[in-house]
Short mmCIF file of C-alpha atoms in Angstrom, two decimals:
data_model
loop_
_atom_site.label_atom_id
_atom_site.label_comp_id
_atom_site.label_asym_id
_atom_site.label_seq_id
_atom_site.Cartn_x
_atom_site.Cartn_y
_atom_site.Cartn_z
CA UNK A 1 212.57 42.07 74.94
CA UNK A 2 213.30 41.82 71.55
CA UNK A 3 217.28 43.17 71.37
CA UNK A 4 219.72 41.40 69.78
CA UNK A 5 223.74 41.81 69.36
CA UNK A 6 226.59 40.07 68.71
CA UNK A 7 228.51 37.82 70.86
CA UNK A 8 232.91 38.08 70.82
CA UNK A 9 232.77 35.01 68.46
CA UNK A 10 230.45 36.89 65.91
CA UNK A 11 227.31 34.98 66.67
CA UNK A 12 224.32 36.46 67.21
CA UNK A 13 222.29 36.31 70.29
CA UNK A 14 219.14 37.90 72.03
CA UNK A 15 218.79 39.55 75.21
CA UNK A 16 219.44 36.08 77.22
CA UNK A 17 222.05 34.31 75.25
CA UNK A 18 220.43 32.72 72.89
CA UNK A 19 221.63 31.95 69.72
CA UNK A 20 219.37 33.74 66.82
CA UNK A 21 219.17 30.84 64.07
CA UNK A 22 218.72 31.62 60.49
CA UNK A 23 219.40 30.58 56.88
CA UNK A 24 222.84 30.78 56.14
CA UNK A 25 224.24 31.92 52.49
CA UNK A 26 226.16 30.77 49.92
CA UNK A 27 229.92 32.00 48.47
CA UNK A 28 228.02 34.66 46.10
CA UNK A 29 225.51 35.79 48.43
CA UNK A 30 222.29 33.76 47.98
CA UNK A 31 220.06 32.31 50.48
CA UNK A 32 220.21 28.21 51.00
CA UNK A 33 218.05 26.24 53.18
CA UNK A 34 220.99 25.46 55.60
CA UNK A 35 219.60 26.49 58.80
CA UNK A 36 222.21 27.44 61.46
CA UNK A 37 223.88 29.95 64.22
CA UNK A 38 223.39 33.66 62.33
CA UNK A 39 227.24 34.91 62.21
CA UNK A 40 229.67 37.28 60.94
CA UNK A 41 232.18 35.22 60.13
CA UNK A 42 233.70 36.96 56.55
CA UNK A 43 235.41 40.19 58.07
CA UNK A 44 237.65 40.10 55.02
CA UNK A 45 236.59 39.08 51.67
CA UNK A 46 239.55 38.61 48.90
CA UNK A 47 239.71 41.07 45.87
CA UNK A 48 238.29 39.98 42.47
CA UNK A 49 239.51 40.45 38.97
CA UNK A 50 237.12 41.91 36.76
CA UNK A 51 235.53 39.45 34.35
CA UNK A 52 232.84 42.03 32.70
CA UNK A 53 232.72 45.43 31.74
CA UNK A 54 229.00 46.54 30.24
CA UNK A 55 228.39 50.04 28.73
CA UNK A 56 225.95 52.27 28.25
CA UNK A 57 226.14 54.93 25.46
CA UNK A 58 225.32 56.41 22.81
CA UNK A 59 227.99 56.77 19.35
CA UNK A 60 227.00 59.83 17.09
CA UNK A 61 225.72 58.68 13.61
CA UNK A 62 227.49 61.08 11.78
CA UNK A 63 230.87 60.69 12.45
CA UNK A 64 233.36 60.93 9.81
CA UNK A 65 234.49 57.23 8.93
CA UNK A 66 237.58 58.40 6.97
CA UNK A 67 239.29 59.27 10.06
CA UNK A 68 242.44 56.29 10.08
CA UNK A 69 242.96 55.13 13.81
CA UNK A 70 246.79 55.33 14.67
CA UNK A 71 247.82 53.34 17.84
CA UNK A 72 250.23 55.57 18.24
CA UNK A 73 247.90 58.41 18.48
CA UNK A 74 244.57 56.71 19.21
CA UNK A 75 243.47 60.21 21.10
CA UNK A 76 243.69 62.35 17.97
CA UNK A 77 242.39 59.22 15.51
CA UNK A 78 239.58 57.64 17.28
CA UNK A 79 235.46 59.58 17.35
CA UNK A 80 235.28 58.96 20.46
CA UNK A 81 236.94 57.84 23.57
CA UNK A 82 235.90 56.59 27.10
CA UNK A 83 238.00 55.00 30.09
CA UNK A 84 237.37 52.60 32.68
CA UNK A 85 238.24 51.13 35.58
CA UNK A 86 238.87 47.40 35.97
CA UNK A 87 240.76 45.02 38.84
CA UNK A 88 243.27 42.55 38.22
CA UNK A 89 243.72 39.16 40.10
CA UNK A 90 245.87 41.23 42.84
CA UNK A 91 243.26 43.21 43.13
CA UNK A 92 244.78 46.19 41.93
CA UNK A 93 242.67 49.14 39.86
CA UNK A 94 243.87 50.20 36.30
CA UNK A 95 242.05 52.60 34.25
CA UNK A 96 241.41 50.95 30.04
CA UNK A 97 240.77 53.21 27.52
CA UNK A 98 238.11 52.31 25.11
CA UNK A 99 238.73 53.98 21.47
CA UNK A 100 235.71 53.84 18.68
CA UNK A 101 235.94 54.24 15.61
CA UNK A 102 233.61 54.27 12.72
CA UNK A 103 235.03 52.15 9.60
CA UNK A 104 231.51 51.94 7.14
CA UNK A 105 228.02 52.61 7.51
CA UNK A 106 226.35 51.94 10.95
CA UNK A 107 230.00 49.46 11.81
CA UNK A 108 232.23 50.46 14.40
CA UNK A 109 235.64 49.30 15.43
CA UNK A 110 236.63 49.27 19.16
CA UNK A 111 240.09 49.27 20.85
CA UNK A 112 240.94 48.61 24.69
CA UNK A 113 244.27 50.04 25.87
CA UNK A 114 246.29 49.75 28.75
CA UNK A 115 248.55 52.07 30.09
CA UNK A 116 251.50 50.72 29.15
CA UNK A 117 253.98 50.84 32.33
CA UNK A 118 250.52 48.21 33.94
CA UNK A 119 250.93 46.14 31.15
CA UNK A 120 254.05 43.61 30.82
CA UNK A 121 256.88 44.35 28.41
CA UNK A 122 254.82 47.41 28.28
CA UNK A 123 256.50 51.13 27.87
CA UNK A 124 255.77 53.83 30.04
CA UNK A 125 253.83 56.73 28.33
CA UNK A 126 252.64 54.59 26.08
CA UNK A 127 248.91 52.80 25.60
CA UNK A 128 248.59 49.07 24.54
CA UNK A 129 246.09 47.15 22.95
CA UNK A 130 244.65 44.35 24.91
CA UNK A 131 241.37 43.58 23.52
CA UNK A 132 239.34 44.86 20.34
CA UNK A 133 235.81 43.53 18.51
CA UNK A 134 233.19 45.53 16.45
CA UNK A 135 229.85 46.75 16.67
CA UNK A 136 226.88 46.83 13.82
CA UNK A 137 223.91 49.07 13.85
CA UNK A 138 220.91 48.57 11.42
CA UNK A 139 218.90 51.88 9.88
CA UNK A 140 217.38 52.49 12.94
CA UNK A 141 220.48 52.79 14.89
CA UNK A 142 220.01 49.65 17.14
CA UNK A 143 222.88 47.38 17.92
CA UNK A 144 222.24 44.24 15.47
CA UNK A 145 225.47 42.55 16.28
CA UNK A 146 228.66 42.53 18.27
CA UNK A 147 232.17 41.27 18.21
CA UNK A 148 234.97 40.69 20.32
CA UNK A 149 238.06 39.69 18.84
CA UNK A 150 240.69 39.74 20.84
CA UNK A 151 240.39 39.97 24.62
CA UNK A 152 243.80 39.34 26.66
CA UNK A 153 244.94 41.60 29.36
CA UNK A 154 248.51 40.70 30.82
CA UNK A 155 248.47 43.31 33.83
CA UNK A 156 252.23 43.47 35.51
CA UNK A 157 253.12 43.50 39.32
CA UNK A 158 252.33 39.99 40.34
CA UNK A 159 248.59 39.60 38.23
CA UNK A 160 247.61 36.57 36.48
CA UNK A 161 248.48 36.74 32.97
CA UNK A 162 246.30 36.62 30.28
CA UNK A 163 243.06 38.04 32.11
CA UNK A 164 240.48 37.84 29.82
CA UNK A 165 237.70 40.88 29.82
CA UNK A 166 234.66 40.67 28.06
CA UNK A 167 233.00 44.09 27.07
CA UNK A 168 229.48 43.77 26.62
CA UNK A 169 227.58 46.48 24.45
CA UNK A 170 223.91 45.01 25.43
CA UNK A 171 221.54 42.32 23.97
CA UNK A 172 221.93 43.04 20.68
CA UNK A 173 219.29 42.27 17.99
CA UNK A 174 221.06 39.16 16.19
CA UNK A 175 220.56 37.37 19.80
CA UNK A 176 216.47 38.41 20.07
CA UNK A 177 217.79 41.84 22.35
CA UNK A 178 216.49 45.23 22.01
CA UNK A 179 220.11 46.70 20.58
CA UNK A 180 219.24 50.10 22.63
CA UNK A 181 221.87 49.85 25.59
CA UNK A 182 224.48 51.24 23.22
CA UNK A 183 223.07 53.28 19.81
CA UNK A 184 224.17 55.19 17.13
CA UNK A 185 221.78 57.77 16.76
CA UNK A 186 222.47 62.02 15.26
CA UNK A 187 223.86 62.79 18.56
CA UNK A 188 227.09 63.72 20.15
CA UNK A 189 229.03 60.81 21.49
CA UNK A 190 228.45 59.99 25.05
CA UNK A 191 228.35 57.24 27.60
CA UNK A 192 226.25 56.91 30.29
CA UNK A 193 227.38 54.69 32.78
CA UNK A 194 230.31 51.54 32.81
CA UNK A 195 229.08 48.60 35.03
CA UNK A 196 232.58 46.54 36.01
CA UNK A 197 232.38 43.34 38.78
CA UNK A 198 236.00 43.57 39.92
CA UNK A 199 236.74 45.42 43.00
CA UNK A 200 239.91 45.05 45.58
CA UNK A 201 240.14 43.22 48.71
CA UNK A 202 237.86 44.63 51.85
CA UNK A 203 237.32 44.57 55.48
CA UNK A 204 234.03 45.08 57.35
CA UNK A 205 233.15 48.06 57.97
CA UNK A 206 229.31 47.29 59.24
CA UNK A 207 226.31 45.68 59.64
CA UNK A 208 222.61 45.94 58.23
CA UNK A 209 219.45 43.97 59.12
CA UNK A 210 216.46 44.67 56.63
CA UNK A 211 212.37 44.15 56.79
CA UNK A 212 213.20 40.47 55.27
CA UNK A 213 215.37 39.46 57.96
CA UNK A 214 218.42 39.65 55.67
CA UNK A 215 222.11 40.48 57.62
CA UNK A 216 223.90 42.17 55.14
CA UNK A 217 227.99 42.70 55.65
CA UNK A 218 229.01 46.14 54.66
CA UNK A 219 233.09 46.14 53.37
CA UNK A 220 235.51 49.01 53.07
CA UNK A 221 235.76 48.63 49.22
CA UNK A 222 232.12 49.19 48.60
CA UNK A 223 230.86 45.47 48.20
CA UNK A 224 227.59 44.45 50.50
CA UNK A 225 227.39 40.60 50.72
CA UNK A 226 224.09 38.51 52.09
CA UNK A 227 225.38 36.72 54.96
CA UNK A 228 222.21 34.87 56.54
CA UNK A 229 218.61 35.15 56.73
CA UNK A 230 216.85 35.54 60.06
CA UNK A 231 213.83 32.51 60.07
CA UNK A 232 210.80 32.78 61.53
CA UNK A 233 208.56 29.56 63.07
CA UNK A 234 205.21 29.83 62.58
CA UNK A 235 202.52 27.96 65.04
CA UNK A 236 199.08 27.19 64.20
CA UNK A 237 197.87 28.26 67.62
CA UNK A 238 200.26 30.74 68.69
CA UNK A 239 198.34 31.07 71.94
CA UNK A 240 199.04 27.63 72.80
CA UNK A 241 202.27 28.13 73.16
CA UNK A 242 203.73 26.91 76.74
CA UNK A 243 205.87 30.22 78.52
CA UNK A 244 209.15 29.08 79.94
CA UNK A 245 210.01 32.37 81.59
CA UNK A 246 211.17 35.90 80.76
CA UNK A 247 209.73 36.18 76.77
CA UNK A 248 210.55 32.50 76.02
CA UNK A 249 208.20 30.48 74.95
CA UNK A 250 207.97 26.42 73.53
CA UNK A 251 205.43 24.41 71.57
CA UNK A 252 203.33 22.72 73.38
CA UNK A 253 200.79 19.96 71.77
CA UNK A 254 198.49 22.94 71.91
CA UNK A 255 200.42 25.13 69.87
CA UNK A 256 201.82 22.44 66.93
CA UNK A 257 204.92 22.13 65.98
CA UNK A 258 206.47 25.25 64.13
CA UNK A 259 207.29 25.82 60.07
CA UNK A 260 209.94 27.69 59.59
CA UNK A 261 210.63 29.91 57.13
CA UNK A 262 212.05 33.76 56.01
CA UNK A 263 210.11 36.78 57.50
CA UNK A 264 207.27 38.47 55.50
CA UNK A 265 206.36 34.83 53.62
CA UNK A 266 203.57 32.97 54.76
CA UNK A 267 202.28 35.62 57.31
CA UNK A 268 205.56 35.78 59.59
CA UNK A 269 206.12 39.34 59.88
CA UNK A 270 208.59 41.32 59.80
CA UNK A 271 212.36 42.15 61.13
CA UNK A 272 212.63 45.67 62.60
CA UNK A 273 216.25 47.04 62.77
CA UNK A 274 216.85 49.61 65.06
CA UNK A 275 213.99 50.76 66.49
CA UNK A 276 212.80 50.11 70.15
CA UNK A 277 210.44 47.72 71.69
CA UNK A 278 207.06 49.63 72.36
CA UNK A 279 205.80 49.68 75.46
CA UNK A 280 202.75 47.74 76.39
CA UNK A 281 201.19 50.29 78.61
CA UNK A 282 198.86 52.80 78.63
CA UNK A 283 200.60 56.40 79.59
CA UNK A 284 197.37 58.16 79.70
CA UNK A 285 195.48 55.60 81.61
CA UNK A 286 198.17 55.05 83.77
CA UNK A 287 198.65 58.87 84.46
CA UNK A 288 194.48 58.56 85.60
CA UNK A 289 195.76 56.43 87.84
CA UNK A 290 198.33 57.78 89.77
CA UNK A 291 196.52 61.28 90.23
CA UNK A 292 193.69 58.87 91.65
CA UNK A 293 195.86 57.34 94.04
CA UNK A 294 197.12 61.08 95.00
CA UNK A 295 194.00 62.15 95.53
CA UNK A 296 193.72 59.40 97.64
CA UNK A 297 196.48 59.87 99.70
CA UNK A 298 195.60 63.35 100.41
CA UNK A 299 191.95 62.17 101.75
CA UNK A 300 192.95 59.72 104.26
CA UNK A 301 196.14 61.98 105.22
CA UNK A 302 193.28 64.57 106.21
CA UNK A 303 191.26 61.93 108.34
CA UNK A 304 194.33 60.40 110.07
CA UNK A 305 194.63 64.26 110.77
CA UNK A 306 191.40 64.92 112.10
CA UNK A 307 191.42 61.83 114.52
CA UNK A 308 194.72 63.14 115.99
CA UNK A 309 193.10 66.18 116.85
CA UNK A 310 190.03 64.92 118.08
CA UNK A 311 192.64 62.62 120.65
CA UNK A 312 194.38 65.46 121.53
CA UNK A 313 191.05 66.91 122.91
CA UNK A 314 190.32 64.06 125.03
CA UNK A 315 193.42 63.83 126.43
CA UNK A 316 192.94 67.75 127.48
CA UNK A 317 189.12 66.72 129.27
CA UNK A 318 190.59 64.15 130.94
CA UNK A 319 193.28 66.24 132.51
CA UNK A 320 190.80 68.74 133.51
#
Protein backbone atom coordinates (compact mmCIF):
# COMPACT_ATOMS: atom_id res chain seq x y z
CA UNK A 1 0.00 0.00 0.00
CA UNK A 2 0.79 3.39 -0.17
CA UNK A 3 1.16 4.44 3.88
CA UNK A 4 3.88 6.12 5.07
CA UNK A 5 5.15 7.27 8.76
CA UNK A 6 7.93 8.11 10.53
CA UNK A 7 10.57 5.99 11.88
CA UNK A 8 12.10 6.81 15.94
CA UNK A 9 15.03 8.60 14.14
CA UNK A 10 12.59 10.98 12.20
CA UNK A 11 13.02 9.41 8.82
CA UNK A 12 10.43 8.62 6.80
CA UNK A 13 9.52 5.25 5.59
CA UNK A 14 6.67 3.28 3.72
CA UNK A 15 4.77 0.39 4.72
CA UNK A 16 8.04 -2.01 4.44
CA UNK A 17 10.85 0.07 5.70
CA UNK A 18 11.84 1.84 3.13
CA UNK A 19 13.28 5.01 3.23
CA UNK A 20 10.97 7.73 1.23
CA UNK A 21 13.76 9.91 -0.63
CA UNK A 22 13.15 13.44 -1.52
CA UNK A 23 14.66 16.91 -2.08
CA UNK A 24 15.91 18.24 0.93
CA UNK A 25 15.71 22.20 1.83
CA UNK A 26 17.74 24.84 2.57
CA UNK A 27 18.23 27.08 6.10
CA UNK A 28 15.23 29.50 4.88
CA UNK A 29 13.01 26.98 3.54
CA UNK A 30 13.61 26.55 -0.22
CA UNK A 31 13.85 23.51 -2.23
CA UNK A 32 17.61 22.39 -3.52
CA UNK A 33 18.37 19.59 -5.73
CA UNK A 34 20.06 17.61 -2.85
CA UNK A 35 18.32 14.42 -3.02
CA UNK A 36 18.28 12.42 0.26
CA UNK A 37 16.44 10.42 3.31
CA UNK A 38 13.00 12.76 3.85
CA UNK A 39 13.41 13.73 7.77
CA UNK A 40 12.32 15.74 10.57
CA UNK A 41 15.27 16.63 11.88
CA UNK A 42 14.57 20.64 13.12
CA UNK A 43 12.19 19.97 16.21
CA UNK A 44 13.39 23.30 17.53
CA UNK A 45 14.18 26.22 15.46
CA UNK A 46 16.01 29.33 17.35
CA UNK A 47 14.06 32.71 17.76
CA UNK A 48 14.76 35.59 15.34
CA UNK A 49 15.10 39.29 15.85
CA UNK A 50 12.98 41.26 13.76
CA UNK A 51 14.79 42.95 10.88
CA UNK A 52 11.49 44.51 9.07
CA UNK A 53 8.41 45.96 10.02
CA UNK A 54 6.03 46.97 6.77
CA UNK A 55 2.70 48.89 7.21
CA UNK A 56 -0.27 49.30 5.73
CA UNK A 57 -2.40 52.46 6.30
CA UNK A 58 -3.87 55.14 5.54
CA UNK A 59 -2.86 59.01 7.33
CA UNK A 60 -5.87 61.53 7.09
CA UNK A 61 -5.06 64.51 4.76
CA UNK A 62 -6.39 66.97 6.85
CA UNK A 63 -4.74 66.83 9.90
CA UNK A 64 -3.76 69.85 11.66
CA UNK A 65 0.14 70.32 11.10
CA UNK A 66 0.46 72.93 13.89
CA UNK A 67 0.11 70.35 16.43
CA UNK A 68 4.09 70.39 18.16
CA UNK A 69 5.06 66.66 18.99
CA UNK A 70 6.34 66.51 22.71
CA UNK A 71 8.32 63.28 23.58
CA UNK A 72 7.21 63.66 26.68
CA UNK A 73 3.67 63.47 25.69
CA UNK A 74 3.83 61.94 22.21
CA UNK A 75 0.05 60.46 22.95
CA UNK A 76 -1.57 63.88 23.27
CA UNK A 77 0.96 65.57 20.39
CA UNK A 78 1.14 63.11 17.64
CA UNK A 79 -2.28 62.66 14.68
CA UNK A 80 -2.03 59.51 14.96
CA UNK A 81 -0.60 56.58 16.71
CA UNK A 82 -0.14 52.78 16.08
CA UNK A 83 1.91 49.97 18.02
CA UNK A 84 3.64 46.97 17.11
CA UNK A 85 5.10 44.06 17.98
CA UNK A 86 8.73 43.20 17.23
CA UNK A 87 11.43 40.35 18.66
CA UNK A 88 14.74 40.98 19.87
CA UNK A 89 17.87 38.69 19.40
CA UNK A 90 16.62 36.72 22.71
CA UNK A 91 13.74 36.31 21.17
CA UNK A 92 11.72 38.20 23.40
CA UNK A 93 8.35 40.33 22.15
CA UNK A 94 8.14 44.16 22.86
CA UNK A 95 5.38 46.22 21.67
CA UNK A 96 6.98 49.96 19.56
CA UNK A 97 4.86 52.65 19.29
CA UNK A 98 4.80 54.41 16.03
CA UNK A 99 3.81 58.32 16.43
CA UNK A 100 2.95 60.50 13.04
CA UNK A 101 2.92 63.59 12.73
CA UNK A 102 2.19 66.01 10.01
CA UNK A 103 4.95 68.95 9.82
CA UNK A 104 3.92 70.72 6.04
CA UNK A 105 1.89 69.88 3.23
CA UNK A 106 1.56 66.14 2.21
CA UNK A 107 5.21 65.53 4.76
CA UNK A 108 4.99 63.54 7.71
CA UNK A 109 7.33 62.93 10.57
CA UNK A 110 7.46 59.47 12.26
CA UNK A 111 8.70 58.41 15.74
CA UNK A 112 9.34 54.71 17.10
CA UNK A 113 9.28 54.35 20.89
CA UNK A 114 10.12 51.84 23.23
CA UNK A 115 8.80 51.29 26.42
CA UNK A 116 11.29 52.49 28.37
CA UNK A 117 11.92 49.82 31.34
CA UNK A 118 12.80 47.27 27.59
CA UNK A 119 15.08 49.72 26.58
CA UNK A 120 18.66 50.17 28.37
CA UNK A 121 19.31 53.11 30.67
CA UNK A 122 15.70 53.37 29.93
CA UNK A 123 13.01 54.65 32.76
CA UNK A 124 10.08 52.83 33.58
CA UNK A 125 6.79 54.63 32.55
CA UNK A 126 8.45 56.28 30.19
CA UNK A 127 8.63 55.83 26.05
CA UNK A 128 11.99 56.22 24.13
CA UNK A 129 12.87 57.04 20.81
CA UNK A 130 14.70 54.45 18.89
CA UNK A 131 14.20 55.12 15.34
CA UNK A 132 12.48 58.08 13.30
CA UNK A 133 12.43 59.06 9.22
CA UNK A 134 9.71 60.93 7.16
CA UNK A 135 7.25 60.35 4.66
CA UNK A 136 6.21 62.63 1.40
CA UNK A 137 2.98 62.46 -0.43
CA UNK A 138 2.43 64.24 -3.85
CA UNK A 139 -1.27 65.92 -4.75
CA UNK A 140 -2.68 62.78 -5.23
CA UNK A 141 -1.87 61.45 -1.90
CA UNK A 142 0.63 58.69 -3.01
CA UNK A 143 3.79 58.05 -1.11
CA UNK A 144 6.59 59.83 -3.40
CA UNK A 145 9.36 59.32 -0.95
CA UNK A 146 10.51 57.92 2.36
CA UNK A 147 13.06 58.38 5.03
CA UNK A 148 14.54 56.70 7.79
CA UNK A 149 16.80 58.50 9.88
CA UNK A 150 17.65 57.01 12.71
CA UNK A 151 17.02 53.32 13.34
CA UNK A 152 18.79 51.81 16.62
CA UNK A 153 16.98 49.74 19.09
CA UNK A 154 19.11 48.77 22.28
CA UNK A 155 16.47 46.25 23.88
CA UNK A 156 17.70 45.27 27.69
CA UNK A 157 17.72 41.72 29.34
CA UNK A 158 20.53 40.04 27.53
CA UNK A 159 19.56 41.40 23.55
CA UNK A 160 22.07 42.46 21.15
CA UNK A 161 22.54 46.05 21.23
CA UNK A 162 21.99 48.28 18.64
CA UNK A 163 19.26 46.18 16.65
CA UNK A 164 18.60 47.94 13.75
CA UNK A 165 14.71 47.95 12.39
CA UNK A 166 13.82 49.11 9.19
CA UNK A 167 10.11 50.34 8.76
CA UNK A 168 9.03 50.13 5.37
CA UNK A 169 5.97 52.35 4.21
CA UNK A 170 5.77 50.54 0.56
CA UNK A 171 7.39 51.14 -2.90
CA UNK A 172 7.15 54.52 -2.99
CA UNK A 173 7.02 56.57 -6.25
CA UNK A 174 10.71 58.13 -6.21
CA UNK A 175 11.86 54.25 -6.55
CA UNK A 176 9.25 53.46 -9.79
CA UNK A 177 6.46 52.00 -6.81
CA UNK A 178 2.88 52.66 -6.79
CA UNK A 179 3.09 54.89 -3.28
CA UNK A 180 -0.53 53.29 -2.34
CA UNK A 181 0.52 50.81 0.58
CA UNK A 182 0.49 53.78 2.94
CA UNK A 183 -1.68 57.18 1.69
CA UNK A 184 -2.77 60.27 2.81
CA UNK A 185 -6.05 60.64 1.55
CA UNK A 186 -9.54 62.89 3.44
CA UNK A 187 -9.95 60.03 5.70
CA UNK A 188 -9.63 59.18 9.31
CA UNK A 189 -6.30 57.74 10.25
CA UNK A 190 -6.07 54.05 10.19
CA UNK A 191 -3.80 51.12 9.62
CA UNK A 192 -4.55 48.10 8.19
CA UNK A 193 -2.27 45.51 8.91
CA UNK A 194 1.78 45.48 10.38
CA UNK A 195 3.80 42.65 8.65
CA UNK A 196 7.00 41.96 11.25
CA UNK A 197 9.63 38.72 10.47
CA UNK A 198 10.77 38.26 14.06
CA UNK A 199 9.13 35.68 16.10
CA UNK A 200 10.53 33.65 19.37
CA UNK A 201 12.05 30.35 19.57
CA UNK A 202 9.60 27.14 18.73
CA UNK A 203 9.15 23.51 19.01
CA UNK A 204 7.22 21.21 16.64
CA UNK A 205 4.10 20.93 17.10
CA UNK A 206 3.16 18.92 13.63
CA UNK A 207 3.41 17.78 10.41
CA UNK A 208 1.80 18.56 6.87
CA UNK A 209 2.27 16.85 3.47
CA UNK A 210 0.64 18.88 0.50
CA UNK A 211 -0.54 17.95 -3.35
CA UNK A 212 3.28 18.99 -4.31
CA UNK A 213 4.85 16.58 -2.15
CA UNK A 214 6.07 19.36 0.17
CA UNK A 215 6.64 18.21 4.24
CA UNK A 216 6.01 21.19 5.95
CA UNK A 217 7.11 21.47 9.94
CA UNK A 218 4.46 23.15 11.94
CA UNK A 219 6.19 25.09 15.33
CA UNK A 220 4.57 26.24 18.52
CA UNK A 221 5.32 29.97 17.77
CA UNK A 222 3.39 30.05 14.57
CA UNK A 223 6.32 29.63 11.94
CA UNK A 224 5.77 26.69 9.12
CA UNK A 225 9.19 25.83 7.54
CA UNK A 226 9.66 23.61 4.08
CA UNK A 227 11.59 20.76 5.19
CA UNK A 228 11.89 18.39 1.99
CA UNK A 229 10.18 17.64 -1.12
CA UNK A 230 8.85 14.17 -1.82
CA UNK A 231 10.41 13.17 -5.68
CA UNK A 232 8.84 11.28 -8.00
CA UNK A 233 10.77 8.89 -10.89
CA UNK A 234 9.22 8.85 -13.91
CA UNK A 235 9.66 5.70 -16.50
CA UNK A 236 9.06 5.82 -20.07
CA UNK A 237 7.32 2.46 -20.02
CA UNK A 238 5.93 2.21 -16.70
CA UNK A 239 4.60 -1.23 -17.60
CA UNK A 240 7.96 -2.49 -18.07
CA UNK A 241 8.76 -2.21 -14.90
CA UNK A 242 10.17 -5.64 -13.26
CA UNK A 243 7.87 -6.49 -9.71
CA UNK A 244 10.10 -7.50 -6.87
CA UNK A 245 7.31 -8.43 -4.50
CA UNK A 246 4.62 -6.88 -2.32
CA UNK A 247 4.10 -3.20 -4.37
CA UNK A 248 7.85 -2.91 -5.18
CA UNK A 249 8.84 -2.58 -8.29
CA UNK A 250 12.57 -1.88 -10.33
CA UNK A 251 13.54 -0.72 -13.79
CA UNK A 252 14.11 -3.10 -15.92
CA UNK A 253 15.74 -2.41 -19.60
CA UNK A 254 12.09 -2.45 -20.52
CA UNK A 255 11.02 0.21 -18.41
CA UNK A 256 14.27 2.87 -18.80
CA UNK A 257 15.87 4.27 -16.32
CA UNK A 258 13.78 6.82 -14.16
CA UNK A 259 13.91 11.00 -14.09
CA UNK A 260 13.30 12.22 -11.10
CA UNK A 261 11.74 15.07 -10.18
CA UNK A 262 8.88 17.02 -7.71
CA UNK A 263 5.24 15.71 -7.99
CA UNK A 264 2.72 17.45 -10.35
CA UNK A 265 5.82 18.55 -12.94
CA UNK A 266 6.32 16.67 -15.91
CA UNK A 267 3.17 14.39 -15.52
CA UNK A 268 4.16 12.75 -12.02
CA UNK A 269 1.11 13.13 -10.11
CA UNK A 270 0.30 13.94 -7.16
CA UNK A 271 0.94 13.41 -3.16
CA UNK A 272 -2.28 12.59 -1.27
CA UNK A 273 -2.10 13.25 2.53
CA UNK A 274 -4.40 11.52 4.54
CA UNK A 275 -6.70 9.83 2.71
CA UNK A 276 -6.87 5.97 2.18
CA UNK A 277 -5.75 3.70 -0.50
CA UNK A 278 -8.90 2.77 -2.69
CA UNK A 279 -9.69 -0.45 -3.13
CA UNK A 280 -9.22 -2.17 -6.40
CA UNK A 281 -12.35 -4.19 -6.37
CA UNK A 282 -15.56 -4.21 -7.52
CA UNK A 283 -18.23 -4.27 -4.40
CA UNK A 284 -21.14 -4.65 -6.62
CA UNK A 285 -19.71 -7.24 -8.87
CA UNK A 286 -18.30 -8.97 -6.18
CA UNK A 287 -21.66 -8.95 -4.17
CA UNK A 288 -23.14 -10.82 -7.79
CA UNK A 289 -20.85 -13.12 -6.95
CA UNK A 290 -21.21 -14.35 -3.71
CA UNK A 291 -25.16 -14.55 -3.93
CA UNK A 292 -24.20 -16.78 -7.07
CA UNK A 293 -22.13 -18.98 -5.17
CA UNK A 294 -25.12 -19.12 -2.43
CA UNK A 295 -27.39 -19.99 -4.72
CA UNK A 296 -25.15 -22.53 -5.54
CA UNK A 297 -24.64 -23.99 -2.43
CA UNK A 298 -28.23 -24.27 -1.77
CA UNK A 299 -28.71 -26.38 -5.21
CA UNK A 300 -26.28 -29.04 -4.68
CA UNK A 301 -27.14 -29.08 -0.76
CA UNK A 302 -30.73 -30.12 -2.14
CA UNK A 303 -29.30 -32.95 -4.49
CA UNK A 304 -26.81 -34.36 -1.92
CA UNK A 305 -30.27 -34.38 -0.04
CA UNK A 306 -32.26 -36.11 -2.42
CA UNK A 307 -29.63 -38.95 -3.04
CA UNK A 308 -29.63 -39.61 0.75
CA UNK A 309 -33.11 -40.25 0.61
CA UNK A 310 -33.29 -42.16 -2.35
CA UNK A 311 -30.35 -44.58 -0.30
CA UNK A 312 -32.32 -44.70 2.52
CA UNK A 313 -35.08 -46.37 0.36
CA UNK A 314 -32.94 -49.01 -0.90
CA UNK A 315 -31.60 -49.88 2.10
CA UNK A 316 -35.45 -50.37 3.37
CA UNK A 317 -36.18 -52.91 -0.07
CA UNK A 318 -33.38 -54.70 0.65
CA UNK A 319 -34.34 -55.44 4.21
CA UNK A 320 -37.69 -56.43 3.12
Amino acid sequence: NGSMHFDKEGRLINADGYRVQGFRTDEDGKVTSKLGDISVDRTVIDAKRTHKVDLFMNLDLRADQALQFNAENPEMTSHYATGVTVYDSAGTAHVVTLFFNKVDNGKWVWRAMAKGEDVVDGKKDTLVEQANGTLTFDTDGKLMEQTVDKSEFNFSKGALPNQNITFHFGDDKSKGGTGIQVTQYGTGSEIYKALQDGYTAGTLAGLSFSDDGMLTAIYTNGQNINLAQAAIGKFENPEGLFKVGQNRYRESRLSGQPTLGAPQTGGRGSISSKTIESSTTDIANEFINLITAQRNFQANSRVISVADDMMHEVLNIKRQ
